[in-house]
XYZ file of C-alpha atoms in Angstrom:
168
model
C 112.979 111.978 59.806
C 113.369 113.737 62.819
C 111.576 112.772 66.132
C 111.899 113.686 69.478
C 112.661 110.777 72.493
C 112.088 111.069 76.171
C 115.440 110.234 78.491
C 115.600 109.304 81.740
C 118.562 110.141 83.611
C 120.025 109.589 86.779
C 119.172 111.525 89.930
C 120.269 114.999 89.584
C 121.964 113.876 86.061
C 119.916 115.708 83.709
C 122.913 118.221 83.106
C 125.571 115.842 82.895
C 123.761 113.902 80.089
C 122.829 116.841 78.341
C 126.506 117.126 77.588
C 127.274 114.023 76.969
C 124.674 113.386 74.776
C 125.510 116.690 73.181
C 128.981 115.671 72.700
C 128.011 112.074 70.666
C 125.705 115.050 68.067
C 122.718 114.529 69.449
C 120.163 117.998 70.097
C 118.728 117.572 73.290
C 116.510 120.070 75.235
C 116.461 120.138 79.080
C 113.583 122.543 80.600
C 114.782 124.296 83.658
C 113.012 126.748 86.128
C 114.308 129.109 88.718
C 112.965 127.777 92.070
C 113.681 128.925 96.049
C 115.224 126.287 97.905
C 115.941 125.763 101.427
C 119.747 125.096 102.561
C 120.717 125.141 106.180
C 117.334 127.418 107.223
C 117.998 129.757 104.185
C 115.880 130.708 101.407
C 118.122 130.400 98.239
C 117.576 130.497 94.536
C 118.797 127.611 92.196
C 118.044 126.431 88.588
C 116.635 122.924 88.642
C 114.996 120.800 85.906
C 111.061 121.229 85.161
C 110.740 117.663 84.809
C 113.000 116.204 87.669
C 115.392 113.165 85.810
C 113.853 113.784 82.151
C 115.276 115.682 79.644
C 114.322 115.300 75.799
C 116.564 114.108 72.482
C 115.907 115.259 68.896
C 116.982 111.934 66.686
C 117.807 112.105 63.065
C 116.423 108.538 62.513
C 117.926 108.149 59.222
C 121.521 109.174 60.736
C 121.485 108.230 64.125
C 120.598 105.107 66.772
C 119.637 105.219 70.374
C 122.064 102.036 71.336
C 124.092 104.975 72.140
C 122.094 107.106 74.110
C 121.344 104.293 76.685
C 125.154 103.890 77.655
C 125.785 107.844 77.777
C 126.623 108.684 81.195
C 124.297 110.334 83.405
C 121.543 108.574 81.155
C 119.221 105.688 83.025
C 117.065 104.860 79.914
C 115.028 105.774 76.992
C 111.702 106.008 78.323
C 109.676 102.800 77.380
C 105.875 102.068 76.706
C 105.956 98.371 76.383
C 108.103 97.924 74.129
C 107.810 101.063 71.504
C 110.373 104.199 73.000
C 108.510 107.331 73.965
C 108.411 109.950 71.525
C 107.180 113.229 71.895
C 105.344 115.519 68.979
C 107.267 118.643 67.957
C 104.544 120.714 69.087
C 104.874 120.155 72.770
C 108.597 121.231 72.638
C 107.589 124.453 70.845
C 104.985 124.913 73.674
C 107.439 124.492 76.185
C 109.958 127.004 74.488
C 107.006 128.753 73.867
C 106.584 129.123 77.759
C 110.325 129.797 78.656
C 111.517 133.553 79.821
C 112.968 135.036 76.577
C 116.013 136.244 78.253
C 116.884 133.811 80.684
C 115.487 130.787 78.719
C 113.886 129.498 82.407
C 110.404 128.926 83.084
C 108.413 129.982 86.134
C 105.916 128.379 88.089
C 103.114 131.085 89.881
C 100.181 130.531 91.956
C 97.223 129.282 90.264
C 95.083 132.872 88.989
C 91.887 130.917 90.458
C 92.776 131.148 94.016
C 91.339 134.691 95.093
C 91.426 136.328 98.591
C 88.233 134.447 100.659
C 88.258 131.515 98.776
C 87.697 128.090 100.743
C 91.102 125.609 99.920
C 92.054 122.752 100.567
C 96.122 121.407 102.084
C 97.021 118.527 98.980
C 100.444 117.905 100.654
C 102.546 117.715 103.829
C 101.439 117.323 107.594
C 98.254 119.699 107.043
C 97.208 117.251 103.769
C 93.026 117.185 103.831
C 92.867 120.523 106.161
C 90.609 123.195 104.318
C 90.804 126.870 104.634
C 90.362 130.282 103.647
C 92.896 131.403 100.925
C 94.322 134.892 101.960
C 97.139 135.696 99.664
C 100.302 134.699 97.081
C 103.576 135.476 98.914
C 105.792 135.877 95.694
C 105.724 133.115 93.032
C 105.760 130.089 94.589
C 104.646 130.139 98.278
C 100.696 131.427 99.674
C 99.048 132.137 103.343
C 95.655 130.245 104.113
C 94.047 131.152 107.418
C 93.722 127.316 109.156
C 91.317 126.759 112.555
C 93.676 125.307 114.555
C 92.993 124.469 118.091
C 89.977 126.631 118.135
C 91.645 129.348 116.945
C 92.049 131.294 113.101
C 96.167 130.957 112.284
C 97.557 132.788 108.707
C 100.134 129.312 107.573
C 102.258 129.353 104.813
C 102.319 126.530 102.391
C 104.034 126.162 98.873
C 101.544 126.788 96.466
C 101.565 124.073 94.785
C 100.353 121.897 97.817
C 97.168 124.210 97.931
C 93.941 123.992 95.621
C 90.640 125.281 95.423
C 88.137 123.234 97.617
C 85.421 121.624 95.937
């Protein structure tokens, strides 16, 4: 029977035990996205893992044993609920394929459709976290202006979208 098992790997290991574990037989699926990152003031693109340090492991549990998998390098663990491993139903890892770009096999992540020009927000991260504004507009995938009071005055400040939400 096959299952799937949630890893843990080390930070920023996810690739490295991909191969490894790839290279002891074992089918493994790592969801990545394209994101913009910030290196020395510039705006760059880079593929990075969806789920930061997880990646997931198809095991033939007639054929094969996890002893292995916790040794493989790059891996931390085999994710753990008390004392049963985590598995993971074959449906959610057709979703997520489901959900990946056809042609690069990446995923994106876009501002939330509910957010709509006027609409009060609120900051859910970083030094403005609790401020609430007026939504104004997405700035490409992953970033938004909200118009703030500051100081008695209206500014337009960027955030990264996922930091902003609707108010309730």
């Amino acid at each position: 029977m096959r299952r799937w098992y949630l890893i843990h790997s080390k930070v920023g290991a996810e690739r490295e035990a991909q191969l490894h574990l790839q290279r002891q037989q074992y089918q493994t699926y790592l969801p990545r996205l394209l994101q913009r990152v910030r290196r020395r003031g510039q705006l760059r693109m880079q593929v990075a893992p969806l789920f930061p340090r997880y990646l997931f492991l198809q095991l033939d549990e007639g054929r094969q044993s996890l002893a292995p998998v916790r040794s493989t390098s790059g891996v931390a663990n085999v994710v753990r609920f008390g004392g049963r491993f985590a598995t993971v139903r074959d449906g959610i890892i057709k979703e997520l394929r489901a959900r990946e770009d056809p042609e690069t096999g990446l995923h994106s992540l876009s501002v939330p459709a509910r957010l709509t020009p006027g609409m009060p927000v609120r900051i859910d991260g970083g030094a403005f976290t609790g401020l609430e504004g007026v939504f104004e507009r997405a700035e490409g995938t992953d970033r938004v202006v909200v118009l703030l009071t500051l100081l008695g005055q209206e500014r337009q400040v960027h955030f990264p979208a996922e930091v902003v939400s609707a108010a309730l």
